[in-house]
PDB file of C-alpha atoms and ligand atoms in Angstrom:
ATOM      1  CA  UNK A  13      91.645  95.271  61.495  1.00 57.00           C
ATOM      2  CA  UNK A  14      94.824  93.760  60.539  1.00 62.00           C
ATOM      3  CA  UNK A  15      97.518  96.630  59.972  1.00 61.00           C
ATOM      4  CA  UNK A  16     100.769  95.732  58.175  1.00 69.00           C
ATOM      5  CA  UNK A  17     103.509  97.344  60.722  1.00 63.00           C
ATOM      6  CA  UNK A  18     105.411  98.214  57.348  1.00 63.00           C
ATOM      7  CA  UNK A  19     102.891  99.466  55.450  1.00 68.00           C
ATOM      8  CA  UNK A  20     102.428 103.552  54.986  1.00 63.00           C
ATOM      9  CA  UNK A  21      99.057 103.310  56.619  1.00 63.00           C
ATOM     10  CA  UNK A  22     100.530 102.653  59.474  1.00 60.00           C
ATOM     11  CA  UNK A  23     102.515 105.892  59.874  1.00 62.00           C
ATOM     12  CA  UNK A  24      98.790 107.898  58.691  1.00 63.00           C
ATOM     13  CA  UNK A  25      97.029 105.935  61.435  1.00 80.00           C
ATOM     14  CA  UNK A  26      96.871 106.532  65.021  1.00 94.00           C
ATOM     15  CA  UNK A  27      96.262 102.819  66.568  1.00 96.00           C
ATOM     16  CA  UNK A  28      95.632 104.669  70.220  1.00 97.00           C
ATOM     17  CA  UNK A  29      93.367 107.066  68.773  1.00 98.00           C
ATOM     18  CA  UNK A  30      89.155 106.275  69.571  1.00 98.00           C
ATOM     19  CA  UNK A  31      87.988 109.061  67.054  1.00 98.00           C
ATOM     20  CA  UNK A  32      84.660 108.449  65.945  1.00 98.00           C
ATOM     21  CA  UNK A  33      84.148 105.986  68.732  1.00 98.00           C
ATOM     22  CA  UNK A  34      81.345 105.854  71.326  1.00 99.00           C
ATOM     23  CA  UNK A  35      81.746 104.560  74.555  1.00 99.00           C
ATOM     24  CA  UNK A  36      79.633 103.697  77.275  1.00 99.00           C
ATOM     25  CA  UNK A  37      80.866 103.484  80.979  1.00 99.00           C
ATOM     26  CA  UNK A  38      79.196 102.526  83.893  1.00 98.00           C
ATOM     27  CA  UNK A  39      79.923 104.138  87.353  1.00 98.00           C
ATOM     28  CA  UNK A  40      81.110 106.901  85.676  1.00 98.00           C
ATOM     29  CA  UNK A  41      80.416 109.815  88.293  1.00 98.00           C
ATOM     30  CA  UNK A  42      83.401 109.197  90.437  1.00 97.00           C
ATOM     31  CA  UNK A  43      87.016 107.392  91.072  1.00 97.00           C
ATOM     32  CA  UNK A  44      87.999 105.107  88.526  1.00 98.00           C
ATOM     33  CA  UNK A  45      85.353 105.159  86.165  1.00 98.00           C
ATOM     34  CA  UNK A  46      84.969 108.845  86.480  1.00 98.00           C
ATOM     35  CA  UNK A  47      89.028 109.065  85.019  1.00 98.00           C
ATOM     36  CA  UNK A  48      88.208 105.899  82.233  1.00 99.00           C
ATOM     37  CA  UNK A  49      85.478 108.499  81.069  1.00 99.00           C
ATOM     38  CA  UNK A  50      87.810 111.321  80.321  1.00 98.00           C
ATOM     39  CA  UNK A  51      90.233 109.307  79.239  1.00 98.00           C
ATOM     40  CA  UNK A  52      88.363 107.906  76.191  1.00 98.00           C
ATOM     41  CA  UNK A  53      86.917 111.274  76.001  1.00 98.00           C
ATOM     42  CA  UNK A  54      90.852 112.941  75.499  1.00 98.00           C
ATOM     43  CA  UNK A  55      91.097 109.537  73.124  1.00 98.00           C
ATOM     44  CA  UNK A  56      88.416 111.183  70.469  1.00 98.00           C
ATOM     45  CA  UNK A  57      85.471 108.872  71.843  1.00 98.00           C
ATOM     46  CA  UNK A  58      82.012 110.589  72.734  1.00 98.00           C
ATOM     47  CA  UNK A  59      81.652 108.722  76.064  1.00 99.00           C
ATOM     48  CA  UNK A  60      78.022 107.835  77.317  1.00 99.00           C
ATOM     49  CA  UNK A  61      78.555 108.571  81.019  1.00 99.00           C
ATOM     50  CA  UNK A  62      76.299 106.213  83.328  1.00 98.00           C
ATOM     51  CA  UNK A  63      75.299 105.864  86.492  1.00 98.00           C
ATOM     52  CA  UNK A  64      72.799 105.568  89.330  1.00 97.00           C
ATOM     53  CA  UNK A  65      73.582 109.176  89.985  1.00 97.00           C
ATOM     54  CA  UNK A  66      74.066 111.962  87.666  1.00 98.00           C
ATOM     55  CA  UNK A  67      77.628 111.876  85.702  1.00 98.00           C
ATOM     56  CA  UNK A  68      77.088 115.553  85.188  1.00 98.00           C
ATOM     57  CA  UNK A  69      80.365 116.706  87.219  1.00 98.00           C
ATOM     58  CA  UNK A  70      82.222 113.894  84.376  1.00 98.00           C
ATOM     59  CA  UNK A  71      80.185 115.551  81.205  1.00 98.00           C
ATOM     60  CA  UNK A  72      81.131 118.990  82.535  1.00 98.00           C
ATOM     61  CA  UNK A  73      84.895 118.020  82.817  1.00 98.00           C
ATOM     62  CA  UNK A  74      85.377 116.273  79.119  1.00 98.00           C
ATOM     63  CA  UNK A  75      83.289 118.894  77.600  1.00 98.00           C
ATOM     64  CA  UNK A  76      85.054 121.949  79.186  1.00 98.00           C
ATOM     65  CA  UNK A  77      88.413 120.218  78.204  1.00 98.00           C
ATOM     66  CA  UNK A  78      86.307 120.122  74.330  1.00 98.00           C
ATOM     67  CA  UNK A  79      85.288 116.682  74.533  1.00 98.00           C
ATOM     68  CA  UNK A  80      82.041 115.328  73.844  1.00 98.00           C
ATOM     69  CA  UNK A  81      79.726 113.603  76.392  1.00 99.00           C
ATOM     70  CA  UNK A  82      76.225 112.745  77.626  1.00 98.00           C
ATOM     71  CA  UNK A  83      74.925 111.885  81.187  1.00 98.00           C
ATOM     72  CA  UNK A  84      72.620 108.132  81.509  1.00 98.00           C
ATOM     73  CA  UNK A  85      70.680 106.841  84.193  1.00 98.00           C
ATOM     74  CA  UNK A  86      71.580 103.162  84.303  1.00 98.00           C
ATOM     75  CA  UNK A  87      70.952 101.827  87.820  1.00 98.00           C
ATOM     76  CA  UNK A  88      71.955  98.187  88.484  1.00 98.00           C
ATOM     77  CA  UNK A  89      70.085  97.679  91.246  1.00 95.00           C
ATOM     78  CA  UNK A  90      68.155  96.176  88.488  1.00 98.00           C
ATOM     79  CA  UNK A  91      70.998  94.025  86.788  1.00 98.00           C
ATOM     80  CA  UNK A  92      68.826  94.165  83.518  1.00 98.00           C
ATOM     81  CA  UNK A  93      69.188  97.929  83.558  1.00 98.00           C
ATOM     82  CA  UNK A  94      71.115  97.927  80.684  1.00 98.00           C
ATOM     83  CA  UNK A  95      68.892  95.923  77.562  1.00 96.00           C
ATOM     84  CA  UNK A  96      67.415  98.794  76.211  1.00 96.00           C
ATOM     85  CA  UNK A  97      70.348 101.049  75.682  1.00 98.00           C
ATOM     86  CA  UNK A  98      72.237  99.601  72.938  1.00 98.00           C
ATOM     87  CA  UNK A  99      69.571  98.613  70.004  1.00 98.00           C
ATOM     88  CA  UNK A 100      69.795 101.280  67.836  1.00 97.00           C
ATOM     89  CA  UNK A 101      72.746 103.251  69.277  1.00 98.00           C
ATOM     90  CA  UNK A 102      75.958 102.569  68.003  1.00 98.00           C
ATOM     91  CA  UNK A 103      78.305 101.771  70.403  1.00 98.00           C
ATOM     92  CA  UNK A 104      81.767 100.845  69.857  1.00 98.00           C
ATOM     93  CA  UNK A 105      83.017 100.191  73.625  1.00 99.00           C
ATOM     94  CA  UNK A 106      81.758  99.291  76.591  1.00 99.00           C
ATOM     95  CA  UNK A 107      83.221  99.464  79.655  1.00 99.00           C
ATOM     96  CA  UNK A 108      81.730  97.445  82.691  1.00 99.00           C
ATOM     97  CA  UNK A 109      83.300  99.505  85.794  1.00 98.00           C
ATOM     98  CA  UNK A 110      80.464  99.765  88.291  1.00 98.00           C
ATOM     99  CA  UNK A 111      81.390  97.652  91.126  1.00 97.00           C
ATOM    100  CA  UNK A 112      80.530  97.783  94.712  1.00 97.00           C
ATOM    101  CA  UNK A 113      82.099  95.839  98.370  1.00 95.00           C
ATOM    102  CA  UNK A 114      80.516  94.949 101.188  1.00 96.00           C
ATOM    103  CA  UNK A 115      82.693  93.763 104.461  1.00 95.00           C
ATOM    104  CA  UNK A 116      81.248  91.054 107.260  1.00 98.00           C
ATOM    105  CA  UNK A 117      83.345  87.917 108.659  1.00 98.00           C
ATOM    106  CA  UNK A 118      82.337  84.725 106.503  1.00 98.00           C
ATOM    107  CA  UNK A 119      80.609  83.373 109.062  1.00 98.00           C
ATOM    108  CA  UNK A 120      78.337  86.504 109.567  1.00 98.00           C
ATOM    109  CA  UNK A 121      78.349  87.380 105.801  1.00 98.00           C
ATOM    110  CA  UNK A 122      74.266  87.840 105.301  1.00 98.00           C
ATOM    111  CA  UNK A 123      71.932  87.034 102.495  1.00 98.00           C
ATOM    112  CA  UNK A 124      71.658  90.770 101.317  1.00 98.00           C
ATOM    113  CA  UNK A 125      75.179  91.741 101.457  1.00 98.00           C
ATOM    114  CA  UNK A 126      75.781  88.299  99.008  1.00 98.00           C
ATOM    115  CA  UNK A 127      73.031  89.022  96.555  1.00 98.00           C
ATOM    116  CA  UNK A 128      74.036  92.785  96.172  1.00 98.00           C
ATOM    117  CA  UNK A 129      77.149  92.729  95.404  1.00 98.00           C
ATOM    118  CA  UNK A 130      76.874  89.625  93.045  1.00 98.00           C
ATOM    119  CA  UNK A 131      73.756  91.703  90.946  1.00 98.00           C
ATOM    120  CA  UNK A 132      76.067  94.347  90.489  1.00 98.00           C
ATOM    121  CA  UNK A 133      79.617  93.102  89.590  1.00 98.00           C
ATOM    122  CA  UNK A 134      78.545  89.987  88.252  1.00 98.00           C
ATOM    123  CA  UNK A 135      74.949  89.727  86.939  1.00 98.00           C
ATOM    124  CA  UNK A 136      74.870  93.227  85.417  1.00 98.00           C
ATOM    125  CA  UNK A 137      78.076  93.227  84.292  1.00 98.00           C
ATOM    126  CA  UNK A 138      77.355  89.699  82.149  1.00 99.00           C
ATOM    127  CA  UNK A 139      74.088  91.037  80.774  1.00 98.00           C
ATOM    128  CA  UNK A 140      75.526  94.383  79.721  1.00 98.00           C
ATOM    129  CA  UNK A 141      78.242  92.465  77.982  1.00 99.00           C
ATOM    130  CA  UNK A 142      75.607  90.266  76.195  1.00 98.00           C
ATOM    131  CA  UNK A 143      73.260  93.503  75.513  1.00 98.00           C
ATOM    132  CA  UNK A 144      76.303  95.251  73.990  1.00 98.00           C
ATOM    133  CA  UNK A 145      77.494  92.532  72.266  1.00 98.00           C
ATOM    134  CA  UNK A 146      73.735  91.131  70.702  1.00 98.00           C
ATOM    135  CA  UNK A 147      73.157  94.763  68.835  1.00 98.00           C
ATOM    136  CA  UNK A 148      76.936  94.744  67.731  1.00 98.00           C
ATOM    137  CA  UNK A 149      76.986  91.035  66.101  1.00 98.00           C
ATOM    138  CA  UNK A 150      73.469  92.677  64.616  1.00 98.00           C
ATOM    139  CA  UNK A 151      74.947  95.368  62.822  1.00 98.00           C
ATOM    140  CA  UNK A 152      77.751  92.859  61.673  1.00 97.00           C
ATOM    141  CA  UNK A 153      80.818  96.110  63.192  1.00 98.00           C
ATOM    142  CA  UNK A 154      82.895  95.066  65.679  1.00 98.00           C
ATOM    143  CA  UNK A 155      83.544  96.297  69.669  1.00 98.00           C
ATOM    144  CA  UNK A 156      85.196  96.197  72.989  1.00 98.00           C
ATOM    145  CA  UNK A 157      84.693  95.457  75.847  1.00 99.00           C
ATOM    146  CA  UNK A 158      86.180  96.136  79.441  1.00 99.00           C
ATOM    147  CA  UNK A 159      85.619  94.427  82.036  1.00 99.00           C
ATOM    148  CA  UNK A 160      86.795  95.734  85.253  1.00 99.00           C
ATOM    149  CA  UNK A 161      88.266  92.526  87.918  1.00 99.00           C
ATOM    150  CA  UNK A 162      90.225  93.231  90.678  1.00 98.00           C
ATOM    151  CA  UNK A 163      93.505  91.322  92.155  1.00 98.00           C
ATOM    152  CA  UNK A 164      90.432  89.867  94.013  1.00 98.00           C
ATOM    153  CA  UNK A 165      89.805  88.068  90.865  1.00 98.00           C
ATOM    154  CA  UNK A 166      93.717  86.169  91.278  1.00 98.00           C
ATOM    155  CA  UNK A 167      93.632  86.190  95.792  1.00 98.00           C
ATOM    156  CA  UNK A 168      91.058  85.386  98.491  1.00 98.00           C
ATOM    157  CA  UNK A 169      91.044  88.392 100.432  1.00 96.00           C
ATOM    158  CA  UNK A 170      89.262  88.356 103.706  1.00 96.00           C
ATOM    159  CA  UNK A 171      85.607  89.570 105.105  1.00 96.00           C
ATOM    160  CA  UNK A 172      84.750  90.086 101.122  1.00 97.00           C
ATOM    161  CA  UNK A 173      83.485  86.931 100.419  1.00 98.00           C
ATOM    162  CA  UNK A 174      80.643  88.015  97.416  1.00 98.00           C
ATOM    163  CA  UNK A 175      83.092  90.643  96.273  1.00 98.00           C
ATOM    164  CA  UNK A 176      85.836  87.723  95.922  1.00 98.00           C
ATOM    165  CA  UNK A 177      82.954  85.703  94.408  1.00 99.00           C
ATOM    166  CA  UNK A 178      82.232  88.308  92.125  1.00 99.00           C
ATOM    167  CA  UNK A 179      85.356  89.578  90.694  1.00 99.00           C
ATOM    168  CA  UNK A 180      86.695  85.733  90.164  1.00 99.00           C
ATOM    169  CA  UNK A 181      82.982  85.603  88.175  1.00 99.00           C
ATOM    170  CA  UNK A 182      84.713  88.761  86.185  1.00 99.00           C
ATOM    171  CA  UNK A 183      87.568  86.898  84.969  1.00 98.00           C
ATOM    172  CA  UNK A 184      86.228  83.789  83.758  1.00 99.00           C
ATOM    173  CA  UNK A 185      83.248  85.706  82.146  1.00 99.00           C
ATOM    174  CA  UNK A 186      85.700  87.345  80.196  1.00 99.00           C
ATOM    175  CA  UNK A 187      87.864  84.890  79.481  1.00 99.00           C
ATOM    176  CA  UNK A 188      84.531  82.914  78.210  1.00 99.00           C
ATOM    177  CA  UNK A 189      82.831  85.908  76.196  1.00 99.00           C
ATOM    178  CA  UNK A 190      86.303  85.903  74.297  1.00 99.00           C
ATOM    179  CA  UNK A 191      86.358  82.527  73.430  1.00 98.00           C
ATOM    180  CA  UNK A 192      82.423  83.118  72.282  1.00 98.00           C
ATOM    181  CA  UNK A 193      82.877  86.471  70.741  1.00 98.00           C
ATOM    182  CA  UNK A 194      86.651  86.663  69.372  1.00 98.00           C
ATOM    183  CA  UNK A 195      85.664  85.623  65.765  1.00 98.00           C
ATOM    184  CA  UNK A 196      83.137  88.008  65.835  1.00 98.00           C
ATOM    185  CA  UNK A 197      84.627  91.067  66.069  1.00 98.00           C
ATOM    186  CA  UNK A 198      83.922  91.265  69.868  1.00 98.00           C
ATOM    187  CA  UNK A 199      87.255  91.916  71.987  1.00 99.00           C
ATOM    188  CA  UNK A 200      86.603  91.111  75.253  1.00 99.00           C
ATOM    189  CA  UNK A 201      89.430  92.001  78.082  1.00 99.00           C
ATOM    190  CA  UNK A 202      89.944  92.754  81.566  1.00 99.00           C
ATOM    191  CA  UNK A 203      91.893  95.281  83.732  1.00 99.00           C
ATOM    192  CA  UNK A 204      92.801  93.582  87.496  1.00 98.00           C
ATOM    193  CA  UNK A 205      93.447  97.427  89.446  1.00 98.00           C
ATOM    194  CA  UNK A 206      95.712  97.212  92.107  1.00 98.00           C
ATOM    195  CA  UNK A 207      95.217  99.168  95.311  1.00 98.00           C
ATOM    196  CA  UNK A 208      93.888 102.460  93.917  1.00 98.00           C
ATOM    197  CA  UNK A 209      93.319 105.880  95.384  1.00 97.00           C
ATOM    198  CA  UNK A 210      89.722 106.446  95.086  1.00 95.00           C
ATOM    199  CA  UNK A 211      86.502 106.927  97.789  1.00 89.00           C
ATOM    200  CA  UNK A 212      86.558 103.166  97.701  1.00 86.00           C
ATOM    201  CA  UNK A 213      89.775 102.654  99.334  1.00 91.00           C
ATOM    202  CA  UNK A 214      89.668 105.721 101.457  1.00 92.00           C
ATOM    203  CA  UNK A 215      89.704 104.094 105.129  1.00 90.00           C
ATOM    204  CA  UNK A 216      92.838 101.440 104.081  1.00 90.00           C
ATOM    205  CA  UNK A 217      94.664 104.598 103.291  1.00 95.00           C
ATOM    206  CA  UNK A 218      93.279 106.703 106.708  1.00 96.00           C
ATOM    207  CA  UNK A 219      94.314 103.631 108.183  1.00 96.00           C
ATOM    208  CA  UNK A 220      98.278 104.493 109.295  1.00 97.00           C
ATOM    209  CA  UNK A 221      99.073 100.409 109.808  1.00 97.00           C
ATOM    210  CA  UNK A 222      96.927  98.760 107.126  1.00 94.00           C
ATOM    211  CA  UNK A 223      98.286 101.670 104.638  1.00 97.00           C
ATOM    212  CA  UNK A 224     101.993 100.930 105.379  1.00 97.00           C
ATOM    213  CA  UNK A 225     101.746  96.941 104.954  1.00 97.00           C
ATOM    214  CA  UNK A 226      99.971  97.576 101.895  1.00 97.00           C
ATOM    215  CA  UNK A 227     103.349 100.337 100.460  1.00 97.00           C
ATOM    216  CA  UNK A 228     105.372  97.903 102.028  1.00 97.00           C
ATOM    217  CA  UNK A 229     104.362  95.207  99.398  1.00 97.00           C
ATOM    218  CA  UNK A 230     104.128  97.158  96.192  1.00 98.00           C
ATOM    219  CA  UNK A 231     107.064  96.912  94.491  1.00 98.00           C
ATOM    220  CA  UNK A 232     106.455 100.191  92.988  1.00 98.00           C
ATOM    221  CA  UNK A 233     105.859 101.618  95.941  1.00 97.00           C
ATOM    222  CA  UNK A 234     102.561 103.884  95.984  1.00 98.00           C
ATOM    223  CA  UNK A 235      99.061 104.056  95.243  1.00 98.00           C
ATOM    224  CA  UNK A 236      97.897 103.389  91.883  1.00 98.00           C
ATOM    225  CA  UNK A 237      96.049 106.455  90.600  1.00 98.00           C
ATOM    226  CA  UNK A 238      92.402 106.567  88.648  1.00 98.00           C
ATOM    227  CA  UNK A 239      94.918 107.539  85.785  1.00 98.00           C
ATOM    228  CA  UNK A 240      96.564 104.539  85.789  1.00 98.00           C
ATOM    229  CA  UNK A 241      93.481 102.422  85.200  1.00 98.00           C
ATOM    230  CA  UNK A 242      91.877 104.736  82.883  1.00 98.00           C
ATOM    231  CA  UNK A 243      95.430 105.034  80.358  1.00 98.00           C
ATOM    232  CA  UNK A 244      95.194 100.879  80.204  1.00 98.00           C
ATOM    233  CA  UNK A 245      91.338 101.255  79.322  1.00 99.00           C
ATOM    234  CA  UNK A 246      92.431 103.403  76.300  1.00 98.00           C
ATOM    235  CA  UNK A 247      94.339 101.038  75.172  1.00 98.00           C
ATOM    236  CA  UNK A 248      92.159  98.042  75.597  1.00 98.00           C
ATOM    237  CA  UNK A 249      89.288 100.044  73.472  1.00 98.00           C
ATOM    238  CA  UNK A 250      91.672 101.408  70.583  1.00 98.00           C
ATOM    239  CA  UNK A 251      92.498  99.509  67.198  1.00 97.00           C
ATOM    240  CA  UNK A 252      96.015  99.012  69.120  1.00 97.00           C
ATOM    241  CA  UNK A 253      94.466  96.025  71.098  1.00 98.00           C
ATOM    242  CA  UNK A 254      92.879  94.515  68.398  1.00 98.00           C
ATOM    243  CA  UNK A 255      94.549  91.085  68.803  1.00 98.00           C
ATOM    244  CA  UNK A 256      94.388  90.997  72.474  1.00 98.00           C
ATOM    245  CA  UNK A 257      91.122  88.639  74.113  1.00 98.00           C
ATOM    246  CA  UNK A 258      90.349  86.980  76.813  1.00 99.00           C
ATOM    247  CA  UNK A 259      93.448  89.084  79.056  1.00 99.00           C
ATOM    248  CA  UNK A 260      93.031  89.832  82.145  1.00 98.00           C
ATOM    249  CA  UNK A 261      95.878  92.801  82.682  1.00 98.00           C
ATOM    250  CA  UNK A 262      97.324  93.417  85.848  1.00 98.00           C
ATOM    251  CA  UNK A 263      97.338  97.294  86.845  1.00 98.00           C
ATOM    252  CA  UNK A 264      98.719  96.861  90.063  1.00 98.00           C
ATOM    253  CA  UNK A 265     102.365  98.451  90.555  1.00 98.00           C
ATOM    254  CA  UNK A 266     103.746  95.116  90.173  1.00 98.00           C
ATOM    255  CA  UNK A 267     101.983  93.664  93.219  1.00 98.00           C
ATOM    256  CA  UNK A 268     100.922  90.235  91.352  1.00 98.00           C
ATOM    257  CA  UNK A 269     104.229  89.632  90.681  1.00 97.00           C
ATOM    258  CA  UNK A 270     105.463  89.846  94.165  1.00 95.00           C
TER     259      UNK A 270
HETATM  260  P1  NAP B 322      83.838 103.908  93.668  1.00 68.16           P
HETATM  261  O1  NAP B 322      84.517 105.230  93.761  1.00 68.16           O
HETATM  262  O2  NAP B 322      83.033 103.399  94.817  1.00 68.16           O
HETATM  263  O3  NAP B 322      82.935 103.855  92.330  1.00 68.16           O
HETATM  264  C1  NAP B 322      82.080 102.775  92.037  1.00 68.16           C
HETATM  265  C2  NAP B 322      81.128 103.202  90.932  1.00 68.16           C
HETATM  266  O4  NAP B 322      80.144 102.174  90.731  1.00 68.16           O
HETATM  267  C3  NAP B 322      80.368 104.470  91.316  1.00 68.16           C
HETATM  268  O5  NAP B 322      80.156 105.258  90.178  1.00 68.16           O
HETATM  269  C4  NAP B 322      79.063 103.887  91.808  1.00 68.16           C
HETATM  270  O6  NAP B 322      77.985 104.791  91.804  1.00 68.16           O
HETATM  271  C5  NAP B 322      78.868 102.781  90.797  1.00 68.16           C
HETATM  272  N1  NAP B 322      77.793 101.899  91.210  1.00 68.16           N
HETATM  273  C6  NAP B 322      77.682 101.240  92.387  1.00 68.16           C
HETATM  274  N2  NAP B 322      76.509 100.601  92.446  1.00 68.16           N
HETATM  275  C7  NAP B 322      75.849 100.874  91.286  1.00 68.16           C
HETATM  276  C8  NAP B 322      74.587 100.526  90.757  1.00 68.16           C
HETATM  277  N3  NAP B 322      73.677  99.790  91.449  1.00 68.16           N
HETATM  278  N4  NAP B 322      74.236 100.976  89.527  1.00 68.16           N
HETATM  279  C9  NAP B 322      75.088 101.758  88.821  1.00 68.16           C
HETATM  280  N5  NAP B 322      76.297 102.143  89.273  1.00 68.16           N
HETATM  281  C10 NAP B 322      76.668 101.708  90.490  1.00 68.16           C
HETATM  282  O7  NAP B 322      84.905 102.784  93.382  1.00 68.16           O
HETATM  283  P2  NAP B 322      86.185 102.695  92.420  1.00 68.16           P
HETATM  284  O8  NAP B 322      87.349 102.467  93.285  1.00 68.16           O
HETATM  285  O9  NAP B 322      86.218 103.794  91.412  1.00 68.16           O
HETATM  286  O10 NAP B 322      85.826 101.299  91.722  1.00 68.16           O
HETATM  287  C11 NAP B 322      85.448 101.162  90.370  1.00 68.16           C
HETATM  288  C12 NAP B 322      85.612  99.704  89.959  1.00 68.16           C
HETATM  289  O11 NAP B 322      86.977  99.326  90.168  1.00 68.16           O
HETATM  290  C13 NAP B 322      84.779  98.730  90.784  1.00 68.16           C
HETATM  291  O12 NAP B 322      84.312  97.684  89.947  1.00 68.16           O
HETATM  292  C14 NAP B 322      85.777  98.187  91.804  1.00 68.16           C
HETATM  293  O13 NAP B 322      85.430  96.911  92.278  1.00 68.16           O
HETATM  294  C15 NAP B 322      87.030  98.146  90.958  1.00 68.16           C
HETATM  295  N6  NAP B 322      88.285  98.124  91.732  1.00 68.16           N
HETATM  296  C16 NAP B 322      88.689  99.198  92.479  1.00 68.16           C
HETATM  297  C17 NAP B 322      89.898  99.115  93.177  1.00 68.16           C
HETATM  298  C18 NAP B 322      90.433 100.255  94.001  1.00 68.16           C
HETATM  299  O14 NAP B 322      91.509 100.091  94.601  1.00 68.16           O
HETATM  300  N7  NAP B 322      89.803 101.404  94.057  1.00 68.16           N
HETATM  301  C19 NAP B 322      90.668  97.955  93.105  1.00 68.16           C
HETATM  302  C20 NAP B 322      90.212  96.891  92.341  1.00 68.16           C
HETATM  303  C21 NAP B 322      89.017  96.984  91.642  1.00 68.16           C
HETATM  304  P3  NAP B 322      77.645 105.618  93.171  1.00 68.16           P
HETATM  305  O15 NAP B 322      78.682 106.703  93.257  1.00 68.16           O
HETATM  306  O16 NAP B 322      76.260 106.119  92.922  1.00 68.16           O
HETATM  307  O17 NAP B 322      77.737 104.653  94.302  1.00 68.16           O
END
C-alpha cells in the first residue's frame, strides 16, 4: 500500500513492523533459516517454522523471547510437499530457504546428486511459490515472497554443478514470478547470501587456506552472520518493500562488487 512519505500516517505506522503477519519458512531448524525465523518472529509475525526435522529448538527460542510460533513437517524430498498447506491458512510471507549442496568434479557429477539438489532448491521452491501465491490471488490480499539464491546464482563456482544450476534457476524464477505476480499484490524478491557462518559452510572455514582466500576477498572482511541474512528478510516481507520486485539483493559483505 502506497504511503504518502508526508502524510501523518506515516509517522503512526511502522513500515518494518510484520504485526499481524504470518510467515512460513522452510529449513527453519538451523543456520540461516533458523535466524530468518526469529527475526520475523522479533518483527510481530507468527512464523510457521518448517522442516524435514522438528523446528522445535526455533519455536522454543521465539516463544521464550514472547514470540509466537508453530513447528511443520514439510519435507521436500517430495518437491510437492508444500500444496496443501496454504488453502485455508492465511499466510502473508513465505520464505523459500531450504536449500541443500552436493560436491563431485563435473565430469563425475552423478544422476542422484543432480536430481536432488535441483528437487529441492529449484522444483520445491517454484511450487511453494505457486502454492503460496494460488490461495493468496484467491483471497484477493496480497504477500511476499523470499526466495533464497546464492552468489552462485551471479558465478560458476566449481564441483557444484546442480547447486549452480539451481540457484541461477532461483533468480530467474523470481525475476519471472514478479513480472507474473507484481500487479497482483504478490512481491516476489531474492536475497544472494554471501559466504555465511552456518553448518553449511563449516569445513571452508576449518579449512586454514580456503578460509583466508575467501577473508582475503571480502571487502568487508569477515563472515557474514545468519543475522545478516535474516535483518534483509525482514525487510523484504514488511510494508517497507512494498515497491521492490523481481530484486535479487546481494548480502554478501560487498563481495559482488569486488
Ligand atoms: P543449512 O544449515 O544446511 O540449512 C539448510 C536447511 O534446509 C536446513 O533446515 C535443512 O534441513 C533444510 N532442508 C534440506 N533439505 C530439505 C528437505 N528435503 N526438505 C525440507 N528442508 C530441507 O544451510 P544454510 O547455510 O542455513 O542455508 C540455507 C539456505 O541459504 C540454502 O538455500 C543455501 O543454499 C543458502 N545459502 C547459504 C550460504 C551460506 O554461506 N551458508 C550462502 C549462499 C546461500 P536439515 O537440517 O534437516 O537438513
Amino acid at each position: 500500500m502506497y504511503c504518502d512519505p508526508l502524510s501523518s500516517e506515516r509517522y503512526n505506522m511502522n513500515r518494518f513492523s510484520l504485526n499481524g503477519k504470518k510467515a512460513l519458512v522452510t529449513g527453519a531448524n538451523t543456520g540461516i533459516g533458523q535466524a530468518i525465523a526469529i527475526a520475523l518472529a522479533a518483527a510481530g509475525a507468527h512464523v510457521v517454522c518448517a522442516g524435514r526435522r522438528s523446528c522445535g529448538e526455533t519455536v522454543d527460542q521465539i516463544t521464550k523471547a514472547g514470540g509466537t510460533a508453530e513447528d511443520l513437517k514439510l519435507d521436500f524430498a517430495d518437491p510437492m510437499a508444500a500444496k496443501q498447506v496454504f488453502p485455508g491458512a492465511g499466510f502473508d510471507v513465505l520464505i523459500n530457504n531450504a536449500g541443500i549442496i552436493r560436491r563431485d568434479d563435473a565430469v563425475d557429477f552423478g544422476e542422484d546428486d543432480w536430481d536432488a539438489v535441483m528437487d529441492v532448491n529449484a522444483k520445491a521452491l517454484f511450487f511453494t511459490c505457486q502454492a503460496f501465491a494460488r490461495e493468496v490471488m484467491a483471497q484477493n490480499r496480497s504477500g511476499k515472497i523470499v526466495n533464497i539464491a546464492s552468489l552462485l546464482s551471479f558465478q560458476g563456482g566449481i564441483r557444484v554443478p546442480s547447486y549452480t544450476a539451481s540457484k541461477h534457476a532461483v533468480s530467474g524464477l523470481t525475476k519471472l514470478l514478479a513480472n507474473e505476480w507484481a500487479a497482483k499484490g504478490v512481491n516476489v524478491n531474492a536475497i544472494a547470501p554471501g559466504y555465511i557462518s552456518t553448518n553449511n559452510t563449516e569445513a571452508l572455514r576449518n579449512d586454514a587456506d580456503r578460509n583466508k582466500a575467501i577473508l582475503d576477498r571480502i571487502p568487508a572482511g569477515r563472515w557474514g552472520e545468519a543475522q545478516d541474512i535474516a535483518d534483509t528478510a525482514v525487510f523484504l516481507a514488511a510494508p517497507a518493500s512494498d515497491y521492490i520486485h523481481g530484486a535479487i539483493l546481494n548480502v554478501d559483505g560487498g563481495w559482488l562488487a569486488r
